[in-house]
Amino acid sequence: MALMRCIGVLLVRPVRLTGKSLRMLFSISTRVFTHDLDFGIILAHSKAGGPSVIQVRTKDVSPSHLCATVVSILNKYRHIIENGVLVTVDELKSRIRILPI
C-alpha cells in the first residue's frame, strides 16, 4: 500500500483497499486524507470510531486547488478531528460526521 506522511495526515494514494490495509488504518491513531468516495462507506459499515477521514469530493484534486480549503478545515476542526470523524469537503461546503456512524 502506497502511504505517505504529510503534516500529521496519512495520505492514501489510489490503491486497492484490502482487509489488511483497512485493519492497519483502523488500528493506528491517525487521520486519512482521501479522494476515494467508497472510503466513507467502508468506514460507516465498519462501525469503527476512527481513523478520522477527510474525504474530498472535487474533480480537481491537485494540491494547489485543495491546499487552502484543507488547511482551513484542519485548523477550524482540529479538536474534533482528533477524536474520530468523517469530514466530507467539496468546493462549496464541508460536512462532519462523528464516528462511529
Backbone as JSON, one array per atom type, in Angstrom:
{
  "sequence": "MALMRCIGVLLVRPVRLTGKSLRMLFSISTRVFTHDLDFGIILAHSKAGGPSVIQVRTKDVSPSHLCATVVSILNKYRHIIENGVLVTVDELKSRIRILPI",
  "N": [[0.85, -1.17, 0.0], [0.63, 2.12, -0.91], [1.79, 4.62, 0.99], [1.99, 7.87, 2.5], [3.37, 10.23, 4.65], [2.26, 13.36, 5.81], [2.16, 16.46, 7.22], [1.05, 15.34, 9.62], [-1.07, 13.91, 8.65], [-2.25, 10.99, 7.22], [-1.77, 10.13, 4.01], [-3.56, 8.46, 1.61], [-2.89, 6.95, -1.25], [-4.4, 6.37, -4.48], [-5.22, 3.19, -4.28], [-5.9, -0.32, -4.21], [-8.08, -1.08, -1.71], [-7.67, -3.33, 0.84], [-8.64, -5.93, 3.14], [-6.54, -6.22, 4.95], [-5.12, -3.75, 4.7], [-7.1, -1.96, 5.51], [-7.56, -2.81, 8.18], [-5.1, -2.12, 9.24], [-5.16, 0.69, 8.99], [-7.36, 1.27, 10.66], [-6.38, 0.42, 13.07], [-4.34, 2.09, 13.91], [-3.78, 5.27, 15.39], [-4.68, 7.9, 13.6], [-5.06, 10.24, 10.87], [-6.8, 10.23, 7.84], [-6.51, 11.24, 4.53], [-8.35, 11.44, 1.68], [-9.49, 10.83, -1.7], [-11.08, 8.91, -2.42], [-14.24, 7.91, -2.8], [-15.58, 5.7, -1.87], [-14.43, 5.12, 0.53], [-15.58, 6.41, 2.77], [-18.03, 5.06, 2.93], [-17.16, 2.46, 3.48], [-15.96, 2.93, 5.94], [-18.2, 3.7, 7.47], [-19.71, 1.31, 7.45], [-18.01, -0.29, 8.88], [-18.31, 0.44, 11.48], [-16.4, 1.59, 13.03], [-14.56, 3.68, 15.33], [-12.66, 5.31, 14.38], [-10.07, 5.6, 11.9], [-9.9, 9.25, 11.8], [-11.26, 10.72, 8.91], [-10.67, 12.65, 6.09], [-12.41, 13.44, 3.43], [-12.36, 14.22, 0.1], [-14.38, 15.66, -2.31], [-14.07, 16.53, -5.17], [-13.43, 17.48, -8.57], [-10.98, 18.49, -9.32], [-8.19, 17.59, -7.81], [-5.74, 18.54, -7.23], [-2.91, 19.64, -5.32], [-2.53, 22.46, -5.32], [-5.08, 23.41, -5.78], [-6.57, 22.41, -3.62], [-5.25, 23.05, -1.25], [-5.66, 25.48, 0.44], [-8.31, 25.12, 1.28], [-8.26, 22.6, 2.62], [-6.33, 23.03, 4.65], [-7.65, 25.03, 6.06], [-9.91, 23.61, 6.99], [-8.61, 21.69, 8.61], [-7.47, 23.36, 10.56], [-9.75, 24.7, 11.61], [-11.37, 22.63, 12.64], [-9.73, 21.08, 14.24], [-9.78, 20.12, 16.96], [-11.97, 18.43, 16.93], [-11.39, 16.64, 14.88], [-9.33, 15.17, 15.95], [-10.65, 13.28, 17.43], [-12.01, 11.32, 15.96], [-13.69, 11.43, 13.17], [-15.67, 11.79, 10.17], [-14.99, 13.81, 7.6], [-16.38, 15.46, 4.98], [-15.6, 17.15, 2.1], [-16.28, 19.63, -0.31], [-16.25, 21.96, -3.1], [-18.01, 23.93, -2.21], [-18.93, 23.47, 0.42], [-18.54, 21.87, 3.67], [-18.94, 18.85, 5.51], [-19.36, 17.3, 8.63], [-19.19, 14.28, 10.28], [-19.52, 12.56, 13.25], [-17.68, 9.79, 14.37], [-18.4, 6.49, 15.71], [-20.37, 5.93, 12.76]],
  "CA": [[0.0, 0.0, 0.0], [1.44, 3.31, -1.02], [1.41, 5.56, 2.04], [2.89, 8.99, 2.6], [3.04, 11.07, 5.8], [2.32, 14.78, 5.49], [1.56, 17.29, 8.27], [0.27, 14.56, 10.57], [-2.2, 13.27, 7.97], [-1.84, 9.86, 6.41], [-2.35, 10.26, 2.68], [-3.73, 7.16, 0.98], [-2.94, 7.12, -2.7], [-5.38, 5.45, -5.06], [-4.8, 1.79, -4.28], [-6.99, -1.23, -3.87], [-8.19, -1.27, -0.28], [-7.86, -4.72, 1.22], [-8.93, -6.11, 4.55], [-5.31, -5.98, 5.71], [-4.81, -2.32, 4.73], [-8.12, -1.3, 6.33], [-7.29, -3.13, 9.58], [-3.94, -1.33, 9.62], [-5.61, 2.08, 9.17], [-8.26, 1.35, 11.8], [-5.68, 0.08, 14.3], [-3.44, 3.16, 14.33], [-4.44, 6.56, 15.6], [-4.2, 8.77, 12.55], [-6.05, 10.88, 10.03], [-6.65, 9.8, 6.45], [-6.97, 12.21, 3.53], [-8.6, 10.61, 0.51], [-10.44, 11.22, -2.73], [-11.83, 7.67, -2.65], [-15.59, 8.1, -2.27], [-16.01, 4.47, -1.2], [-13.81, 5.0, 1.84], [-16.57, 6.79, 3.77], [-19.0, 3.96, 3.03], [-16.47, 1.36, 4.17], [-15.79, 3.36, 7.33], [-19.52, 3.65, 8.11], [-20.09, -0.09, 7.64], [-17.11, -0.92, 9.84], [-18.71, 0.89, 12.82], [-15.17, 1.96, 13.74], [-14.51, 5.01, 15.89], [-11.54, 6.01, 13.74], [-9.39, 6.89, 11.99], [-10.59, 10.39, 11.2], [-11.09, 10.72, 7.46], [-11.02, 13.85, 5.35], [-12.77, 12.93, 2.11], [-12.52, 15.34, -0.82], [-15.26, 15.37, -3.44], [-13.87, 17.53, -6.21], [-12.79, 16.96, -9.79], [-9.58, 18.93, -9.27], [-7.61, 17.19, -6.53], [-4.35, 19.0, -7.18], [-2.59, 20.36, -4.08], [-2.72, 23.9, -5.44], [-6.52, 23.68, -5.71], [-7.14, 21.99, -2.34], [-4.44, 23.43, -0.1], [-6.29, 26.45, 1.33], [-9.52, 24.53, 1.85], [-7.92, 21.53, 3.56], [-5.68, 23.63, 5.8], [-8.7, 25.72, 6.8], [-10.69, 22.56, 7.68], [-7.76, 21.13, 9.67], [-7.35, 24.34, 11.63], [-11.05, 25.0, 12.19], [-11.96, 21.48, 13.32], [-8.64, 20.26, 14.8], [-10.18, 19.46, 18.21], [-12.93, 17.36, 16.6], [-10.71, 15.68, 14.01], [-8.51, 14.3, 16.79], [-11.48, 12.31, 18.13], [-12.64, 10.35, 15.07], [-14.79, 11.99, 12.39], [-15.61, 11.74, 8.71], [-15.18, 15.15, 7.06], [-16.57, 15.45, 3.54], [-15.34, 18.51, 1.63], [-16.35, 19.94, -1.73], [-15.91, 23.36, -3.34], [-18.96, 24.85, -1.59], [-19.23, 23.24, 1.83], [-17.97, 20.68, 4.3], [-19.86, 18.19, 6.44], [-18.64, 16.5, 9.6], [-19.98, 13.25, 10.98], [-18.74, 11.96, 14.33], [-17.61, 8.33, 14.29], [-18.85, 5.69, 14.58], [-21.6, 6.36, 12.07]],
  "C": [[0.89, 1.23, 0.0], [0.96, 4.35, -0.01], [2.44, 6.68, 2.11], [2.45, 9.85, 3.78], [3.24, 12.53, 5.42], [1.54, 15.56, 6.54], [0.64, 16.52, 9.21], [-0.94, 13.89, 9.97], [-1.64, 12.14, 7.14], [-2.53, 9.97, 5.07], [-2.39, 8.88, 2.04], [-3.86, 7.4, -0.51], [-3.94, 6.13, -3.27], [-4.81, 4.04, -5.18], [-6.02, 0.95, -3.96], [-6.98, -1.44, -2.36], [-8.49, -2.73, 0.0], [-8.21, -4.79, 2.7], [-7.72, -5.8, 5.42], [-5.01, -4.49, 5.81], [-5.83, -1.56, 5.57], [-7.9, -1.57, 7.82], [-6.12, -2.31, 10.09], [-4.36, 0.12, 9.88], [-6.48, 2.23, 10.4], [-7.52, 1.12, 13.12], [-4.74, 1.18, 14.78], [-4.21, 4.46, 14.47], [-3.88, 7.55, 14.6], [-5.36, 9.45, 11.86], [-5.75, 10.48, 8.59], [-7.25, 10.87, 5.55], [-7.14, 11.43, 2.24], [-9.58, 11.26, -0.45], [-11.33, 10.02, -3.07], [-13.21, 7.78, -2.0], [-16.13, 6.86, -1.57], [-15.48, 4.37, 0.22], [-14.79, 5.36, 2.96], [-17.61, 5.71, 3.99], [-18.39, 2.79, 3.8], [-16.32, 1.7, 5.65], [-17.11, 3.26, 8.09], [-19.92, 2.2, 8.4], [-19.22, -0.8, 8.68], [-17.52, -0.63, 11.28], [-17.51, 1.28, 13.68], [-15.26, 3.4, 14.25], [-13.38, 5.84, 15.32], [-10.97, 5.12, 12.68], [-10.28, 8.01, 11.48], [-10.26, 10.42, 9.72], [-11.53, 12.06, 6.91], [-11.19, 13.4, 3.91], [-13.1, 14.11, 1.2], [-13.34, 14.9, -2.02], [-15.16, 16.5, -4.45], [-13.27, 16.87, -7.43], [-11.31, 17.3, -9.79], [-9.02, 18.62, -7.9], [-6.15, 17.6, -6.41], [-4.11, 19.76, -5.87], [-2.83, 21.87, -4.19], [-4.2, 24.28, -5.34], [-7.08, 23.43, -4.3], [-6.46, 22.56, -1.1], [-5.17, 24.35, 0.88], [-7.51, 25.86, 2.03], [-9.19, 23.49, 2.92], [-7.25, 22.09, 4.81], [-6.69, 24.35, 6.68], [-9.54, 24.72, 7.61], [-9.88, 21.98, 8.84], [-7.65, 22.09, 10.85], [-8.67, 24.57, 12.35], [-11.59, 23.86, 13.06], [-10.92, 20.56, 13.97], [-9.08, 19.48, 16.03], [-11.16, 18.32, 17.96], [-12.25, 16.26, 15.79], [-9.86, 14.71, 14.83], [-9.31, 13.18, 17.45], [-12.18, 11.29, 17.24], [-13.87, 10.89, 14.38], [-14.59, 11.67, 10.91], [-15.95, 13.15, 8.23], [-15.27, 15.02, 5.55], [-16.49, 16.9, 3.06], [-15.57, 18.59, 0.13], [-16.07, 21.43, -1.89], [-16.79, 24.33, -2.56], [-19.14, 24.68, -0.09], [-18.43, 22.05, 2.37], [-19.0, 20.14, 5.29], [-19.05, 17.29, 7.35], [-19.6, 15.54, 10.27], [-19.07, 12.59, 12.01], [-18.83, 10.45, 14.22], [-17.88, 7.71, 15.65], [-20.17, 6.2, 14.02], [-22.62, 5.25, 12.2]]
}
